Coordinates of C-alpha atoms and ligand atoms in Angstrom, one line a residue:
X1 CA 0.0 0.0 0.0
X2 CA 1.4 3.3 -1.2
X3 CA -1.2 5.8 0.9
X4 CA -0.8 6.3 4.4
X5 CA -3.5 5.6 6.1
X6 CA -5.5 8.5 8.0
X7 CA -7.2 7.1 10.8
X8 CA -10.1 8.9 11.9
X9 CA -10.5 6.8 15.1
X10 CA -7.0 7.7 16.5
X11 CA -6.9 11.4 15.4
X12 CA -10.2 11.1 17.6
X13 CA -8.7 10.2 20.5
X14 CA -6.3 13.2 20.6
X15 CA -9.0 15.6 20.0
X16 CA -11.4 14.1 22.4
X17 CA -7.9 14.4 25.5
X18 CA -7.4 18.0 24.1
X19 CA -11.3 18.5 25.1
X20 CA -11.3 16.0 28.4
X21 CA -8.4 18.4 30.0
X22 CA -10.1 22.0 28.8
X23 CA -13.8 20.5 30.5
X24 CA -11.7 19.9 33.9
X25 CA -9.8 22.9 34.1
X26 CA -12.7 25.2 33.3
X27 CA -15.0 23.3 35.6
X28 CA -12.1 23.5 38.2
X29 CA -11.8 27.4 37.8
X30 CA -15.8 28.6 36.8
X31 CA -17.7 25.7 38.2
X32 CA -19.5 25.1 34.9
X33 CA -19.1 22.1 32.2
X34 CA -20.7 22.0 28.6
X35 CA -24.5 21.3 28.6
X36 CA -25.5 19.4 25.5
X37 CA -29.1 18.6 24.9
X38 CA -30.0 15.9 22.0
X39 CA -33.6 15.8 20.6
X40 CA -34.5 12.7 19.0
X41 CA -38.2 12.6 17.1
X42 CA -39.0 9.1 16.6
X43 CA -37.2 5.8 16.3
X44 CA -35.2 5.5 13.2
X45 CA -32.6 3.0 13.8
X46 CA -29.5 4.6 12.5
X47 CA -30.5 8.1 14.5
X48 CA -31.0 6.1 17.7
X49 CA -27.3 4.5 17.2
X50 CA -25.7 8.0 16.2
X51 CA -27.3 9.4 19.2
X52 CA -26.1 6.4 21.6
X53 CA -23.1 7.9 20.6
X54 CA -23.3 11.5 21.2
X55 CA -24.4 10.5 24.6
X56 CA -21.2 8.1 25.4
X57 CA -19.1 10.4 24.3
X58 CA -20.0 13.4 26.1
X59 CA -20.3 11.4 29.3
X60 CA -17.0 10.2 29.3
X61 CA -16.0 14.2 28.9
X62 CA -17.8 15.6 31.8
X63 CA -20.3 17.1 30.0
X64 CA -24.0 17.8 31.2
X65 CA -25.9 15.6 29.2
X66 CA -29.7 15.7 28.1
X67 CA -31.4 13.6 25.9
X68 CA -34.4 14.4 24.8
X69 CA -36.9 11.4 22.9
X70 CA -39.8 12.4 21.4
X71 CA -43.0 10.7 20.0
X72 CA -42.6 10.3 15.6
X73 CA -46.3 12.0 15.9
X74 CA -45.2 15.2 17.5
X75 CA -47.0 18.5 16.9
X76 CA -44.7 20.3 14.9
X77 CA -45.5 23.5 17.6
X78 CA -45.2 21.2 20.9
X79 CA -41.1 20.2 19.1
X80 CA -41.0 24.2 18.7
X81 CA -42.2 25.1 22.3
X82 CA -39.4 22.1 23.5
X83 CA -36.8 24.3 21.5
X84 CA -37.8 27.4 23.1
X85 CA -37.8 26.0 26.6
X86 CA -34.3 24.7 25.9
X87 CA -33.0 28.1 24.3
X88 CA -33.9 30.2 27.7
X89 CA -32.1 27.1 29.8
X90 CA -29.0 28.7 31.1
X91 CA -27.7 25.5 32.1
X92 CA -27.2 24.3 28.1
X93 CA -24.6 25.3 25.8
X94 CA -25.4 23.5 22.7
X95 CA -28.9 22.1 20.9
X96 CA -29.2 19.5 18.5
X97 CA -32.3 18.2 16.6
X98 CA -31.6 14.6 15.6
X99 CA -32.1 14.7 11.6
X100 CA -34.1 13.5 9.9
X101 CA -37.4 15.0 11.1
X102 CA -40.9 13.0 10.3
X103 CA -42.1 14.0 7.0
X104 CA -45.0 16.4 8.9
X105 CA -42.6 18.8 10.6
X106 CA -40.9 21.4 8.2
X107 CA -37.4 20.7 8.9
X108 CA -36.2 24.2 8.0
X109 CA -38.6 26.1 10.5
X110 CA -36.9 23.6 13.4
X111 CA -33.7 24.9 12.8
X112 CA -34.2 28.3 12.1
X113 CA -36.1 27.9 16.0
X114 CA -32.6 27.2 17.4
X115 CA -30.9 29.8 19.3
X116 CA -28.0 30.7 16.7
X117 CA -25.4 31.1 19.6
X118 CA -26.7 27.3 20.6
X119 CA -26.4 25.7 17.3
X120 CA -23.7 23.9 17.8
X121 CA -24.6 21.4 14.5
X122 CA -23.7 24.9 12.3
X123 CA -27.1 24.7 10.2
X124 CA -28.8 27.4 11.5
X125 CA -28.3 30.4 8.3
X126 CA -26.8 32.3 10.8
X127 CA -24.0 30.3 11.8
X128 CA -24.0 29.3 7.3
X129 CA -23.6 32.9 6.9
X130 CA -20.9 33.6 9.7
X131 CA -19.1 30.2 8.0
X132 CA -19.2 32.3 4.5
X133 CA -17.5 35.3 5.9
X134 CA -14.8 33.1 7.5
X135 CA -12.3 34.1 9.8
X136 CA -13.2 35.3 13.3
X137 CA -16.6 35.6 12.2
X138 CA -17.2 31.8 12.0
X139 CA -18.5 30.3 15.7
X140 CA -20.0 26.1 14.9
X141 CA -18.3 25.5 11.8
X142 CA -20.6 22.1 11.1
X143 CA -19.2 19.2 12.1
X144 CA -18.1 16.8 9.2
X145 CA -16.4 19.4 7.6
X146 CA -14.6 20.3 10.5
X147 CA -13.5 16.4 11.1
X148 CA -12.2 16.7 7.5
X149 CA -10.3 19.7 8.3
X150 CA -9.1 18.3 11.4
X151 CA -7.7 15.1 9.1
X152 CA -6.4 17.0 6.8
X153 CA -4.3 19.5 8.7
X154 CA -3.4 16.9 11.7
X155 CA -2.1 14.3 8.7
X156 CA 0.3 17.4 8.3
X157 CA -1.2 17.6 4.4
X158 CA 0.0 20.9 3.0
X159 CA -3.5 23.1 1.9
X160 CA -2.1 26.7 0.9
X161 CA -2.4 26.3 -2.8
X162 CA -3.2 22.8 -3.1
X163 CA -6.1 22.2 -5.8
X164 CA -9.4 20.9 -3.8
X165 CA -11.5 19.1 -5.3
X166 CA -15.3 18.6 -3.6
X167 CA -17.5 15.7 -5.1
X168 CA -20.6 16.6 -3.8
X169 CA -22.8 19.8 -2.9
X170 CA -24.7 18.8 0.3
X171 CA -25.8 21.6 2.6
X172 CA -24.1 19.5 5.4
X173 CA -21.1 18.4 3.8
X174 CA -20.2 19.6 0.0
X175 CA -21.2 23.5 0.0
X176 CA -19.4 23.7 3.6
X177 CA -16.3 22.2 3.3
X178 CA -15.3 24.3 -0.4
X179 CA -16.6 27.3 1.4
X180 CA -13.9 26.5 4.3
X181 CA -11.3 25.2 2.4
X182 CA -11.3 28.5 0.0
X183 CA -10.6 31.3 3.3
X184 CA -7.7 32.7 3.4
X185 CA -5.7 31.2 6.8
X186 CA -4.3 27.8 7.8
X187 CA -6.0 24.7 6.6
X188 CA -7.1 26.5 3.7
X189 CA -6.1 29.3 1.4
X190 CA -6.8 26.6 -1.5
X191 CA -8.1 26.3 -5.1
X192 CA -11.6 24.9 -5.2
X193 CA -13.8 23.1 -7.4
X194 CA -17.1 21.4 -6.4
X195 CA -18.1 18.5 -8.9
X196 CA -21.8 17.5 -9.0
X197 CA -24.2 14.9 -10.6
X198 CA -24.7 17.7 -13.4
X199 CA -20.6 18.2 -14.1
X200 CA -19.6 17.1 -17.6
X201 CA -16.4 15.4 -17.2
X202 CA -15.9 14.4 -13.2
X203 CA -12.6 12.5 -13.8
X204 CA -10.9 15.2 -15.1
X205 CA -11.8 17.4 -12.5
X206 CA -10.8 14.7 -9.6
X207 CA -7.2 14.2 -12.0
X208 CA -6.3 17.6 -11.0
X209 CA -7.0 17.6 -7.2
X210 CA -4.3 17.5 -4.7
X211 CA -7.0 17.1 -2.2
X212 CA -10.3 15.3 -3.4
X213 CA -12.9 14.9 -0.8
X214 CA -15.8 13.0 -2.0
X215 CA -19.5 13.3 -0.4
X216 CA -21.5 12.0 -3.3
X217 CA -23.3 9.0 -1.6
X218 CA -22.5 6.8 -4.0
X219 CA -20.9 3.6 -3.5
X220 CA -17.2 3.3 -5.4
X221 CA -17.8 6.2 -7.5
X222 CA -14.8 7.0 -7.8
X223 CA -12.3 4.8 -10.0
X224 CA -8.8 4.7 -9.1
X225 CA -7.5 6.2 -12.6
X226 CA -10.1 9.6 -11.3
X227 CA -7.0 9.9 -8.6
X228 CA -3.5 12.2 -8.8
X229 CA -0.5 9.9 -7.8
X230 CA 0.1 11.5 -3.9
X231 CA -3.0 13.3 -3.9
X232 CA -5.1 13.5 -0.3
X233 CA -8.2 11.3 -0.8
X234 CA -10.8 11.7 1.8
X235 CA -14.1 9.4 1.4
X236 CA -17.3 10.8 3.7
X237 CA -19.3 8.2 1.9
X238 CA -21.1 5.5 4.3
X239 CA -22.8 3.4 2.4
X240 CA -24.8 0.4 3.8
X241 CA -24.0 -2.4 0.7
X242 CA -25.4 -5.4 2.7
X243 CA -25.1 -7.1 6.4
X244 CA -22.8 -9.3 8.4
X245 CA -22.1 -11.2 11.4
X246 CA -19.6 -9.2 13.8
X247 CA -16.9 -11.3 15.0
X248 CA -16.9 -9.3 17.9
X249 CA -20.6 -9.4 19.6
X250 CA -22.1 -11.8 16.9
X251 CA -25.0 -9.6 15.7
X252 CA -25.8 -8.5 12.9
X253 CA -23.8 -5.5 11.0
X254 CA -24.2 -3.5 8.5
X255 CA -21.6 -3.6 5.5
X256 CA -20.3 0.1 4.9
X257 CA -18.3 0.6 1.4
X258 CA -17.0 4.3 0.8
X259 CA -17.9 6.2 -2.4
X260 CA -14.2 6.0 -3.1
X261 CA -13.0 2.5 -4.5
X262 CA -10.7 2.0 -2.0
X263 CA -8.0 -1.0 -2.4
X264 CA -7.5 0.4 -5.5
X265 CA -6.9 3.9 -4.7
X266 CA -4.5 3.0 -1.3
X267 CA -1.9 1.9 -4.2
X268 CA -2.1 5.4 -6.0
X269 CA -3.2 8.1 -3.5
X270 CA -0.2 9.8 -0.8
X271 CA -2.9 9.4 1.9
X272 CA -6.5 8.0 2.1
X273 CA -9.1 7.7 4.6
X274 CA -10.9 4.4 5.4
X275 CA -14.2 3.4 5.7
X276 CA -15.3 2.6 8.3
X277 CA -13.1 4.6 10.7
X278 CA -11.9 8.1 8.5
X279 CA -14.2 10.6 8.0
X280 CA -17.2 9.1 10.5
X281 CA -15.6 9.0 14.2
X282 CA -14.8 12.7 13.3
X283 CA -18.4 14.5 13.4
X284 CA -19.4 14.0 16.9
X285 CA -15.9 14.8 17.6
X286 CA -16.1 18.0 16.6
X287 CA -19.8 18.3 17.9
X288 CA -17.8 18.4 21.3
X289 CA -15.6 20.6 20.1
X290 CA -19.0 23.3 19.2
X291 CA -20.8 22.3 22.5
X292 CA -17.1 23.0 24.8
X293 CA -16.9 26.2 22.7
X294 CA -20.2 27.1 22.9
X295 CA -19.4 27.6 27.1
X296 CA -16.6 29.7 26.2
X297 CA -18.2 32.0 24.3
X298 CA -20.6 32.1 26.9
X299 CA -17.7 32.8 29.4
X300 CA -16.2 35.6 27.5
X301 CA -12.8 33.0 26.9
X302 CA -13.4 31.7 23.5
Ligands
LIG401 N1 -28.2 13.3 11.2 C1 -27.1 12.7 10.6 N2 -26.0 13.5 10.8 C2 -26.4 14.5 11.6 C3 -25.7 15.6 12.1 O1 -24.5 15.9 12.0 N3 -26.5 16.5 12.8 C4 -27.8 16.3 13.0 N4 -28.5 17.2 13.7 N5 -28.5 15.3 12.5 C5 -27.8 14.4 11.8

């Protein structure tokens, strides 16, 4: 294998220490630790096993953890009263609304409800807006893209300059991570192109990329001869291709293929992330990260 490999789940590790020892020193000095609520509408499977998560992971941080299930039938102005209540609570830092919502609640008006100083997920158009202006302006970057800059910069990947290219033009993944990786400071100040199910010729786009990070959502879309010997591939595809038997627990697992065509592209890429265990331990990662700064900001030290 000629790529090294960028490994998601121990970059995680660091991060999450870097966050552990800020959470005690501020709770040792103010008294306070990051209050995180989760709401979760319903009982879709993969939601429920994201949130388990979110919930693990701030507890073993120190955080103040809430989460908040819901009915699937709730009135769309009972989930909006529940946001409200949790805006005026002085106690949390950061909100997040589990997505997706049941087809009866407008999506948009939910998070437009969040306090913008609370949306630590980034969607709010506040927070979009502050993440277009860039520099100080920007206060929840949203949290894939910020795992992939994270991976990028901590894999010691040069950006200033590079050619970036973005498969993909998500709200969540594609139009944020360009947007990032065009300001002018460190981890960015590069050349981007976004690619998109209406672009001509992909491959030749992807051929020029020092830095191709694909979000497409589709399985192996990307051949290995699409790749620049050396370049930086990062895959946020997670696809579910079929089910297994762990080895581990003996249930039932789902099989997760990237939307990069992987043991191929290790030969001819300088670094590539796997899946599973690149891109994906990253976003609640860095969902800490929002929810710890969120109490900073709130403490005048951000
Ligand atoms: N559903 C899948 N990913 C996410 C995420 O990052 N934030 C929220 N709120 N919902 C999601």
């Amino acid at each position: 294998m000629a790529a090294k490999l960028i490994k998601g789940t121990e970059i995680r590790e660091e991060i999450l220490e870097e966050i552990a020892s800020e959470v005690s020193e501020i709770k040792e000095k103010k008294g306070v630790v990051p209050g995180l609520v989760t709401i979760l509408v319903g009982e879709n499977p993969a939601s429920i096993s994201y949130v388990t998560l979110k919930i693990k992971t701030a507890n073993r941080l120190g955080f103040k953890e809430i989460q908040d299930n819901q009915p699937a039938d709730i009135p769309e102005q009972d989930l909006l009263a529940l946001i409200d209540k949790y805006n005026k609570d002085d106690s949390i830092h950061g909100i997040l609304v589990q997505l997706p919502l049941p087809k009866h609640v407008d999506e948009k008006k939910v998070l437009n409800a969040i306090d913008p100083d609370k949306d630590v997920d980034g969607f709010h158009p506040v927070n979009v807006g502050r993440l277009m202006i860039g520099g100080s302006e920007v206060k929840y970057p949203p949290c894939t893209p910020a795992g992939i800059q994270e991976l990028i910069v901590r894999s010691g990947v040069e950006t200033k300059g590079a050619e970036v290219v973005v498969v993909g033009r998500s709200n969540i993944v594609g139009k944020p991570i360009a947007n990032m990786m065009l300001q002018k400071g460190p981890g960015a100040n590069s050349t981007v192109t976004v690619v998109h199910t209406s672009t001509k010729d992909m491959a030749s786009h992807c051929q020029r990329a020092d830095i191709l990070i694909v979000a497409a959502g589709v399985p192996g879309l990307v051949k290995p001869e699409w790749i620049k010997p050396g370049a930086c591939v990062i895959d946020v595809g997670v696809n579910r291709v079929g089910e297994k038997i762990s080895e581990k627990t003996g249930q039932k697992v789902a099989i997760l293929k990237g939307d990069v065509d992987f043991d191929a592209a290790k030969e001819i890429a300088g670094w590539i992330t796997p899946v599973p265990g690149g891109v994906g331990p990253m976003t609640i990662t860095m969902l800490m990260q929002n929810t710890l700064k969120a109490l900073k900001f709130k403490l005048g030290i951000a």
